[in-house]
Tab-separated table of C-alpha atoms in Angstrom:
chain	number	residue	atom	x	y	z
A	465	UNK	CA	-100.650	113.866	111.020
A	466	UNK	CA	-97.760	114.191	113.028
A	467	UNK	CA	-96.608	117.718	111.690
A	468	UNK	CA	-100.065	118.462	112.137
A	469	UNK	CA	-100.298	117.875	115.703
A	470	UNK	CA	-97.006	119.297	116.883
A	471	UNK	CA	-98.093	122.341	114.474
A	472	UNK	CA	-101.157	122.564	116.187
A	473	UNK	CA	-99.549	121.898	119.440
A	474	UNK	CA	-96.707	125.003	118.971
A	475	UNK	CA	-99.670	127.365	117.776
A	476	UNK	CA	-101.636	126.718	120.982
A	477	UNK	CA	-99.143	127.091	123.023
A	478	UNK	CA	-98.094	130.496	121.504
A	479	UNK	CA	-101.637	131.306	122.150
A	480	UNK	CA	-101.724	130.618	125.571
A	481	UNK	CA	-98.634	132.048	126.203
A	482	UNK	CA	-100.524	135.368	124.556
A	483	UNK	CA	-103.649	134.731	126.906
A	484	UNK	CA	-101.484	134.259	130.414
A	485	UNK	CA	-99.590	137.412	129.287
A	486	UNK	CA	-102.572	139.146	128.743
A	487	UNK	CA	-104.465	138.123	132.015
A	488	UNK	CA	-101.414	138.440	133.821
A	489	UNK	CA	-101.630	142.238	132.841
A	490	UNK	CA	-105.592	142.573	133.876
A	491	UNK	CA	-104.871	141.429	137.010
A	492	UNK	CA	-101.874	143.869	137.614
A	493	UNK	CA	-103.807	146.519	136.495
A	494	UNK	CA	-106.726	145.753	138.837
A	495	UNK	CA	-104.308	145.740	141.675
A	496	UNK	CA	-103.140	149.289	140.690
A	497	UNK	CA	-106.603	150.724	139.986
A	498	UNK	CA	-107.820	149.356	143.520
A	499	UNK	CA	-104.742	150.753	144.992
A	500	UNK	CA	-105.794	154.417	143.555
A	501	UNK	CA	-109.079	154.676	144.877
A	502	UNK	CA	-107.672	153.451	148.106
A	503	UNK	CA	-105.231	155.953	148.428
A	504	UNK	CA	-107.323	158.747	146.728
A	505	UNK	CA	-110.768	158.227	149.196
A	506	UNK	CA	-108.337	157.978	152.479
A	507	UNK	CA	-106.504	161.039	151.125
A	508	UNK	CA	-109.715	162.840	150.594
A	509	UNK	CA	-111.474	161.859	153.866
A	510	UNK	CA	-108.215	163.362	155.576
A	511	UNK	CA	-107.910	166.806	153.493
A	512	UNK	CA	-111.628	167.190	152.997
A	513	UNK	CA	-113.200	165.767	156.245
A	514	UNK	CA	-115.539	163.291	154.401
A	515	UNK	CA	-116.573	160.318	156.329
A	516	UNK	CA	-115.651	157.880	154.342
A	517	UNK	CA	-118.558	156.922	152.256
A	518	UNK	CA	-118.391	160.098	151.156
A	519	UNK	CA	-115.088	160.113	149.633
A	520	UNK	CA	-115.712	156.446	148.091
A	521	UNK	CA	-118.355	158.086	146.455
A	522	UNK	CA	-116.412	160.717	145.100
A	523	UNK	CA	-113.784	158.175	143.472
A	524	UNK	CA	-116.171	155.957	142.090
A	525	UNK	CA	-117.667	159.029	140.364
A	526	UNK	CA	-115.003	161.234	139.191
A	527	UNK	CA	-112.822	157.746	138.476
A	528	UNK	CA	-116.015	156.686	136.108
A	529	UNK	CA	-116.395	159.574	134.773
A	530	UNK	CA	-119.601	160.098	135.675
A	531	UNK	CA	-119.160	162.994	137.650
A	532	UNK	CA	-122.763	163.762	139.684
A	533	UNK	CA	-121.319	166.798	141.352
A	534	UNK	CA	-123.192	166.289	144.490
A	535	UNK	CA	-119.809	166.235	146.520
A	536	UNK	CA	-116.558	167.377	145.411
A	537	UNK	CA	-113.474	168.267	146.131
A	538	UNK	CA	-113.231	172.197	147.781
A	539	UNK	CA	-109.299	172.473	149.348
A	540	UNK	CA	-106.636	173.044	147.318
A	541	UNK	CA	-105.044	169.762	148.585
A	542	UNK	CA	-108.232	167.564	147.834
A	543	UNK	CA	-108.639	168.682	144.526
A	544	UNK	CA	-104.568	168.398	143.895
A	545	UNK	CA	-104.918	164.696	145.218
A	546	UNK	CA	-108.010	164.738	142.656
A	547	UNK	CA	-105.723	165.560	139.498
A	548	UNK	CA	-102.712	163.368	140.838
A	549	UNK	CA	-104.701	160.097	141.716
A	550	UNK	CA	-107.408	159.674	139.434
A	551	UNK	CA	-107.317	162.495	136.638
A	552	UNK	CA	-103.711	161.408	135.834
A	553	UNK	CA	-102.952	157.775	136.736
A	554	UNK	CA	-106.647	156.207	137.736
A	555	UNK	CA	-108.430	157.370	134.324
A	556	UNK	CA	-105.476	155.860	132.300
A	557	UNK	CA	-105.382	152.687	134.174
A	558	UNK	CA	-109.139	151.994	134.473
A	559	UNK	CA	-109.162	152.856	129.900
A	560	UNK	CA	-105.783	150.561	129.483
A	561	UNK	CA	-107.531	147.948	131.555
A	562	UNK	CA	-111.114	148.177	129.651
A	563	UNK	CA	-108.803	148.080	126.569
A	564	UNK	CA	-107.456	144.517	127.567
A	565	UNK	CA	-110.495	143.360	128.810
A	566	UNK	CA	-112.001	143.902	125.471
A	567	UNK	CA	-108.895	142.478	123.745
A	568	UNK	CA	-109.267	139.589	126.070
A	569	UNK	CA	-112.767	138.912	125.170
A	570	UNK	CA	-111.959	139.002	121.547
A	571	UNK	CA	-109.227	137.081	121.367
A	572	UNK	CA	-111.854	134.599	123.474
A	573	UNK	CA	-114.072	134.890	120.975
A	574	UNK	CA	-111.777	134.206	118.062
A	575	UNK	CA	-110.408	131.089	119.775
A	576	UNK	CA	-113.764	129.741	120.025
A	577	UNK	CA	-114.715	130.667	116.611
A	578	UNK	CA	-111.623	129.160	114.878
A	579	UNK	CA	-112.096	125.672	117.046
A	580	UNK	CA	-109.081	126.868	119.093
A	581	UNK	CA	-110.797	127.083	122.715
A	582	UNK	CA	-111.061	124.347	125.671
A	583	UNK	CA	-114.609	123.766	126.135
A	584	UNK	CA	-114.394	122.579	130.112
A	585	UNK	CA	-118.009	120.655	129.269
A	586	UNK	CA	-119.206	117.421	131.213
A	587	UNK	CA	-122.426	115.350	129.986
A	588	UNK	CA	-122.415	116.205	126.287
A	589	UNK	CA	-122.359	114.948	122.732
A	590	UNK	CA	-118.900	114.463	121.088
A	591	UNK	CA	-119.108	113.901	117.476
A	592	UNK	CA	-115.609	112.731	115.849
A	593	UNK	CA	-115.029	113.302	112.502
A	594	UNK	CA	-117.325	114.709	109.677
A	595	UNK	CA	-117.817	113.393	106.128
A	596	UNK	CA	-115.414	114.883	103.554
A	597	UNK	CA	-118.646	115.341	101.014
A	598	UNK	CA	-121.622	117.509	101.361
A	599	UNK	CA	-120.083	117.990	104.990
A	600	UNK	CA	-122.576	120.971	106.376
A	601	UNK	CA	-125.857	119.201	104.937
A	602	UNK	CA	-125.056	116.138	106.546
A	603	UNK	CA	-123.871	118.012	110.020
A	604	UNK	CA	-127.076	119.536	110.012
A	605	UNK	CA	-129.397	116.785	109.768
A	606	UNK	CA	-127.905	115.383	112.392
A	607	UNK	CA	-128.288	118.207	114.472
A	608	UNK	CA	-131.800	117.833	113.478
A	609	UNK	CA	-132.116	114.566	114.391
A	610	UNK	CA	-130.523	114.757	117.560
A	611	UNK	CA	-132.892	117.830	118.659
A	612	UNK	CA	-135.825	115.363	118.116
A	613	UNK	CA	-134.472	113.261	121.147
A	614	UNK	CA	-135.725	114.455	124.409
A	615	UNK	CA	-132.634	113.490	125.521
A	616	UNK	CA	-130.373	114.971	123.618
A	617	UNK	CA	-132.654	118.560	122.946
A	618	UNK	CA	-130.556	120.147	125.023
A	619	UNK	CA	-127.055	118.924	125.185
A	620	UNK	CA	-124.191	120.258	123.390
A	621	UNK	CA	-121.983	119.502	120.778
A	622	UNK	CA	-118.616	119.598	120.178
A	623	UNK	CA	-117.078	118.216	116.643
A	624	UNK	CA	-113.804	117.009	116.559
A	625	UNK	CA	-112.469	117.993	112.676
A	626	UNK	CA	-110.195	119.309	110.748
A	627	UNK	CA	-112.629	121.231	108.760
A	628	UNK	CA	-114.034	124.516	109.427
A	629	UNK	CA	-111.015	126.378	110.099
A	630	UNK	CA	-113.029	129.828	109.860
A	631	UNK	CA	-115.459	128.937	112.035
A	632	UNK	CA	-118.715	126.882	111.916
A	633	UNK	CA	-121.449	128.249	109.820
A	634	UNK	CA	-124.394	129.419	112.087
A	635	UNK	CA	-126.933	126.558	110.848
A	636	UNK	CA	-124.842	124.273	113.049
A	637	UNK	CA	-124.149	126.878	115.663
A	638	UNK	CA	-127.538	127.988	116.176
A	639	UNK	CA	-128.483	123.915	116.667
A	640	UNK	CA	-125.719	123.916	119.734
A	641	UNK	CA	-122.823	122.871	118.144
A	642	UNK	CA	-118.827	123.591	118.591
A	643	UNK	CA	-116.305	122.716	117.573
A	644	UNK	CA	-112.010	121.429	117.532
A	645	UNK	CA	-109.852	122.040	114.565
A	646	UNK	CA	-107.889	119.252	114.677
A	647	UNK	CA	-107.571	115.770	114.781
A	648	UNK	CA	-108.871	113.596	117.022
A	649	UNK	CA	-105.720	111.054	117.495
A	650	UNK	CA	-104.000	114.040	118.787
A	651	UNK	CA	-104.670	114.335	122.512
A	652	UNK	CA	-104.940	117.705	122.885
A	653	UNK	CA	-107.766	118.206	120.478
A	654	UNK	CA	-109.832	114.913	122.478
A	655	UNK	CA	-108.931	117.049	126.222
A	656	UNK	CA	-110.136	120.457	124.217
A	657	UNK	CA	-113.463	118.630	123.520
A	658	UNK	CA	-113.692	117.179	127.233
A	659	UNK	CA	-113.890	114.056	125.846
A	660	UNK	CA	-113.141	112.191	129.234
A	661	UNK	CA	-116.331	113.769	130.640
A	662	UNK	CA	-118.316	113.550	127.790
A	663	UNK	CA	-122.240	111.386	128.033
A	664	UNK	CA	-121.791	110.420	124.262
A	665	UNK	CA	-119.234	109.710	121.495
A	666	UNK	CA	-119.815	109.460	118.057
A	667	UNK	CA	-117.057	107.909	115.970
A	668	UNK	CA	-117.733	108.533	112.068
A	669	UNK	CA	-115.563	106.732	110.012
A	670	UNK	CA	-113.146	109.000	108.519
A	671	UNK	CA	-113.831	107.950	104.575
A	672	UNK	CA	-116.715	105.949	104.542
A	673	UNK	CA	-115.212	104.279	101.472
A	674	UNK	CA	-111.701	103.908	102.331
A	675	UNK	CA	-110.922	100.543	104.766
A	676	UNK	CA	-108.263	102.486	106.303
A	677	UNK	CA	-110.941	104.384	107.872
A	678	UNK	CA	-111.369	101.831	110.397
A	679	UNK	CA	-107.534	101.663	111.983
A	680	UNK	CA	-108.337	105.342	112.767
A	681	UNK	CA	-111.748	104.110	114.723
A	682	UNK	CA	-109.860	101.293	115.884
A	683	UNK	CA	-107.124	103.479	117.428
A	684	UNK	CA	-109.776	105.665	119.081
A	685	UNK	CA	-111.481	102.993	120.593
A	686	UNK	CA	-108.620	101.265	122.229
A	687	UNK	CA	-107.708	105.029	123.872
A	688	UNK	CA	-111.067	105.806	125.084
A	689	UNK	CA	-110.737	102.326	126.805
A	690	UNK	CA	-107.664	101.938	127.987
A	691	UNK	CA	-108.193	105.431	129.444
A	692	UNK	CA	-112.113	104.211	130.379
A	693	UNK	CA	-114.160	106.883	129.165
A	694	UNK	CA	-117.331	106.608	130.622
A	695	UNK	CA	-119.075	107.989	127.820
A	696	UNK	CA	-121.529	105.924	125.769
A	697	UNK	CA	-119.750	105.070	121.921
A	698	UNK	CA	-121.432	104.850	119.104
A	699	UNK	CA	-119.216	104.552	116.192
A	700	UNK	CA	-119.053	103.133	112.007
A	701	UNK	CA	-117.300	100.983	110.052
A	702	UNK	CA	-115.652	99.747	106.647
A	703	UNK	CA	-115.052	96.222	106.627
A	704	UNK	CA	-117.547	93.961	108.117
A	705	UNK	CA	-115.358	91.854	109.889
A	706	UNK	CA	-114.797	94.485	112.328
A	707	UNK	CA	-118.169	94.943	113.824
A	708	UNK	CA	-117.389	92.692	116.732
A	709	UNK	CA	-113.683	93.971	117.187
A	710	UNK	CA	-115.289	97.770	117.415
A	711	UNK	CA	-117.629	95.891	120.252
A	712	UNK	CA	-115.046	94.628	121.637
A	713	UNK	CA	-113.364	97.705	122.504
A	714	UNK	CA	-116.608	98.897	124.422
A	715	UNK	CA	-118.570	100.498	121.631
A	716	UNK	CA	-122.681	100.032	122.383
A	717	UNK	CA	-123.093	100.364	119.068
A	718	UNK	CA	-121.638	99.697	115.780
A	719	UNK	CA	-122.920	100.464	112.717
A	720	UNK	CA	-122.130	100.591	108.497
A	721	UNK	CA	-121.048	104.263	107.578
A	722	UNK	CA	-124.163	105.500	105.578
A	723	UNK	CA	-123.855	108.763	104.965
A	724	UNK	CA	-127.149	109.559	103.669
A	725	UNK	CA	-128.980	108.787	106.848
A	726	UNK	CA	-127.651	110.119	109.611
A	727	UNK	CA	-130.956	109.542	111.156
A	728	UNK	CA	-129.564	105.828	111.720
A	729	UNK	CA	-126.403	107.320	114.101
A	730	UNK	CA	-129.359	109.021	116.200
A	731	UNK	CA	-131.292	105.856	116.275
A	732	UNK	CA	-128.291	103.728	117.141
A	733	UNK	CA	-127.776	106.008	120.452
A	734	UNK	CA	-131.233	105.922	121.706
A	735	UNK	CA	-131.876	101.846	121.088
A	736	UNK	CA	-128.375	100.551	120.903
A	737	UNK	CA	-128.918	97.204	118.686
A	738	UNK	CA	-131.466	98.924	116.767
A	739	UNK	CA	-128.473	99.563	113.893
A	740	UNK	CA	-128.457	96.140	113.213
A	741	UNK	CA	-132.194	95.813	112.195
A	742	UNK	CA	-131.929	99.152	110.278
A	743	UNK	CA	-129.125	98.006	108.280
A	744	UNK	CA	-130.684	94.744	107.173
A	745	UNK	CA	-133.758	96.555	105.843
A	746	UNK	CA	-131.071	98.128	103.714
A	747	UNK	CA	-129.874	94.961	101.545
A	748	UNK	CA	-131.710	91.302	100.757
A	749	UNK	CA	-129.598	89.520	102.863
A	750	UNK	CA	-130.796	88.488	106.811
A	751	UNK	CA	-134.053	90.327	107.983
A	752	UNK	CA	-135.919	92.795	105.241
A	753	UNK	CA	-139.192	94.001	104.783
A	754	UNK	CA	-141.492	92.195	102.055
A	755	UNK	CA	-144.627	93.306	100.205
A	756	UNK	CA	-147.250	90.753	99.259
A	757	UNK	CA	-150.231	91.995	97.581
A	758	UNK	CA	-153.436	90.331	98.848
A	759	UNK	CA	-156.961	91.641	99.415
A	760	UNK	CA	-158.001	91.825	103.389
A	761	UNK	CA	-161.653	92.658	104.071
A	762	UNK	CA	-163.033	93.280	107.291
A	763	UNK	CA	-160.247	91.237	109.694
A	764	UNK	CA	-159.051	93.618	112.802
A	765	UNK	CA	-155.289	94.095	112.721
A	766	UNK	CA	-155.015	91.519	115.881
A	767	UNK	CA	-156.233	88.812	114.387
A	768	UNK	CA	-154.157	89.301	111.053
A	769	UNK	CA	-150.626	90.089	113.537
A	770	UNK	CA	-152.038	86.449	115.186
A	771	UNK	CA	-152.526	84.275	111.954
A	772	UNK	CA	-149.350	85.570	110.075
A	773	UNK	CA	-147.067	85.326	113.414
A	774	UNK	CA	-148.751	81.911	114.186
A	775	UNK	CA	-148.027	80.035	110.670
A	776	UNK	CA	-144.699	81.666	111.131
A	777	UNK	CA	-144.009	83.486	107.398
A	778	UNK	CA	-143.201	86.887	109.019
A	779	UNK	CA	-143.597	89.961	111.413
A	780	UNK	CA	-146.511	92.300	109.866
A	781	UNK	CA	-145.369	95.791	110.219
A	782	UNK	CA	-147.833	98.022	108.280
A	783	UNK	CA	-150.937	97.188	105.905
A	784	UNK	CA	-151.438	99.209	102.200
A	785	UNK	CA	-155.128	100.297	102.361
A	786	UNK	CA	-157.452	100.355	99.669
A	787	UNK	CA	-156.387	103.846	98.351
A	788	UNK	CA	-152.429	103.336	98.730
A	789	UNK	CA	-152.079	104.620	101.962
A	790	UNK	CA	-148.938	102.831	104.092
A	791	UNK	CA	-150.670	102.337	107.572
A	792	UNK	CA	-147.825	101.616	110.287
A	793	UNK	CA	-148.879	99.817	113.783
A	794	UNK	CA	-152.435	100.537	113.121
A	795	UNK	CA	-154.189	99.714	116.717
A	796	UNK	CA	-154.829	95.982	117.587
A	797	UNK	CA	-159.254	96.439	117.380
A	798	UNK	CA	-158.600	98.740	114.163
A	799	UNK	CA	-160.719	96.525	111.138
A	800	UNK	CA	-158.510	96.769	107.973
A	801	UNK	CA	-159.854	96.553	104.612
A	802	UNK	CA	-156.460	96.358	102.762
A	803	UNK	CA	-155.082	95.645	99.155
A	804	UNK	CA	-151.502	93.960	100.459
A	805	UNK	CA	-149.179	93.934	103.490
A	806	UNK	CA	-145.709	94.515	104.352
A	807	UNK	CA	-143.850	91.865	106.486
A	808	UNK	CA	-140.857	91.806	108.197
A	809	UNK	CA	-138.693	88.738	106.628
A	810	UNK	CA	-135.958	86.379	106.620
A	811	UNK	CA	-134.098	86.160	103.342
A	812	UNK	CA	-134.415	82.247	103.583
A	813	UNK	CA	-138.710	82.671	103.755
A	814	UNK	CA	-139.905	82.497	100.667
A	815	UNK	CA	-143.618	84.103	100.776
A	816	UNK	CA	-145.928	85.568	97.822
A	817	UNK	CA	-149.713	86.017	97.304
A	818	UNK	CA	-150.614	82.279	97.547
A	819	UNK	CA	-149.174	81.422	100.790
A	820	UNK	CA	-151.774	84.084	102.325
A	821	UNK	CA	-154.877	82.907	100.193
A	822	UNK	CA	-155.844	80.307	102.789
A	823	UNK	CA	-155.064	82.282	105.591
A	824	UNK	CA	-157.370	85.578	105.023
């Protein structure tokens, strides 16, 4: 990582040398081209008696090549100055400086392409990391996900990675996303992607599979504190027992990596805690969601919320109606006619079919 970095560091600096060199010369060239028409309008308005609109315009037009021949040069002197000031020196400066604007603009472009560009951004997303497998797919979906959020329809974002050295393809660029080829433990690559001004950081593990993953996050976190970013962290981990240490550290929220629902990340942003409850419904330990099968006829979702909550054998989340349909938060008055329920439940609860016989 190390060669990396000071690889990445040398390159960027040869780059910017390139870029300073190159403005350096647009300026300079400005200068001169200003300092032509200058010379060749007060020259003019002398030798020609313009006023001196007059022989502005006559730069501007013959130096642009436009040429409207509504005034011109008539003396021999005038049209000498002409040839000398703008035919000969003007022309070629104003093409050689259109030729490094261009060249300026491209190499601009290429930067930003190739991850290679400082972004200068405040209030955005960063996003640290991507996953090794199936990388694009799971980039976009969480593009997707993100654009659902009011909050977060609009705001860009930059990926720290040290994939997509080519460029990003243009499913994730046409969602509002950039990027930094590089790695985010090198400094340069975290100031490229304003990270000290960004609104939001996620932290993806770097191998969801690997434990190591987690002295990388670990590392982060501790910088982007001890440097007190003001963003708001999400981030992932390994190993369980570092949940709390990742909290900690200032991270609002801390989640497993589970790569096939990004969806969760989002989540985890917008009701920080939320990640918690979303993992449990994932395994059969702690909180998960039950099915009992049970006939309901003619009860209003109120009263069967009150009677379940008030015997205390779970949180009713949805009801299965007669023809299989999974109704979620029906409203309180609705009258359900249902073939079973699904409850939110502790692992320690032990609840089938006959506990809710005397109930409904």
């Amino acid at each position: 990582m190390l060669f990396f970095s000071l690889r990445r560091s040398k390159i960027q600096h040869l780059r910017e040398q390139l870029n300073t060199r190159l403005t350096a010369r647009i300026r300079r060239m400005l200068v001169l081209l200003f300092m032509l028409a200058g010379a060749h309008t007060l020259t003019i308005s002398w030798l020609e008696g313009m006023s001196l609109g007059d022989a502005l315009w006559l730069t501007a037009t013959t130096l642009t090549t436009v040429g409207y021949g509504d005034i011109s040069a008539s003396t021999a002197g005038g049209r000498l100055a002409t040839v000398a000031f703008l035919y000969l020196a003007g022309i070629f400066v104003l093409a050689q400086l259109a030729g490094d604007f261009i060249d300026l603009r491209i190499q601009h472009r290429e930067r930003k392409m190739r991850g290679q560009w400082d972004w200068k951004m405040k209030e955005h997303i960063v996003l640290v990391n991507a996953p090794a497998n199936d990388t694009i797919s799971y980039l976009h979906r969480l593009l997707i996900e993100l654009r659902k959020v009011p909050t977060f329809a609009d705001m860009p974002v930059v990926l720290i990675s040290d994939q997509f050295e080519n460029g990003l393809p243009d499913k994730l660029l046409k969602l509002g996303m950039v990027h930094v080829h590089g790695n985010a433990q090198d400094n340069h690559a975290l100031a490229d992607a304003s990270a000290q001004h960004a609104a939001y950081i996620l932290l993806l593990a770097q191998n969801a599979f690997m434990d190591s993953s987690d002295l990388l996050t670990f590392d982060l976190l501790d910088r982007f504190a001890s440097n007190q970013y003001p963003a708001t962290i999400a981030c992932e981990f390994v190993r369980d027992e570092n949940r709390e240490r990742f909290k900690r550290l200032g991270a609002s929220s801390v989640m497993r990596a589970l790569r096939a629902h990004p969806e969760m990340l989002v989540r985890s942003l917008v009701t920080p805690g939320s990640e918690q409850l979303l993992e449990n419904l994932f395994t059969q330990d702690g909180v998960h969601i039950v099915r009992v099968d049970i006939s309901i006829s003619d009860h209003s979702w109120k009263s069967i919320c009150g009677k379940l909550l008030e015997v205390g054998i779970g949180t009713p989340l949805a009801y299965v109606s007669n023809d299989d349909q999974v109704i979620s938060q029906p409203p309180f008055e609705e009258i359900v006619n249902a073939k079973g329920l699904l409850l939110l439940q502790d692992s320690a609860c032990d609840v089938d079919k006959n506990c809710l016989e005397g109930i409904f």
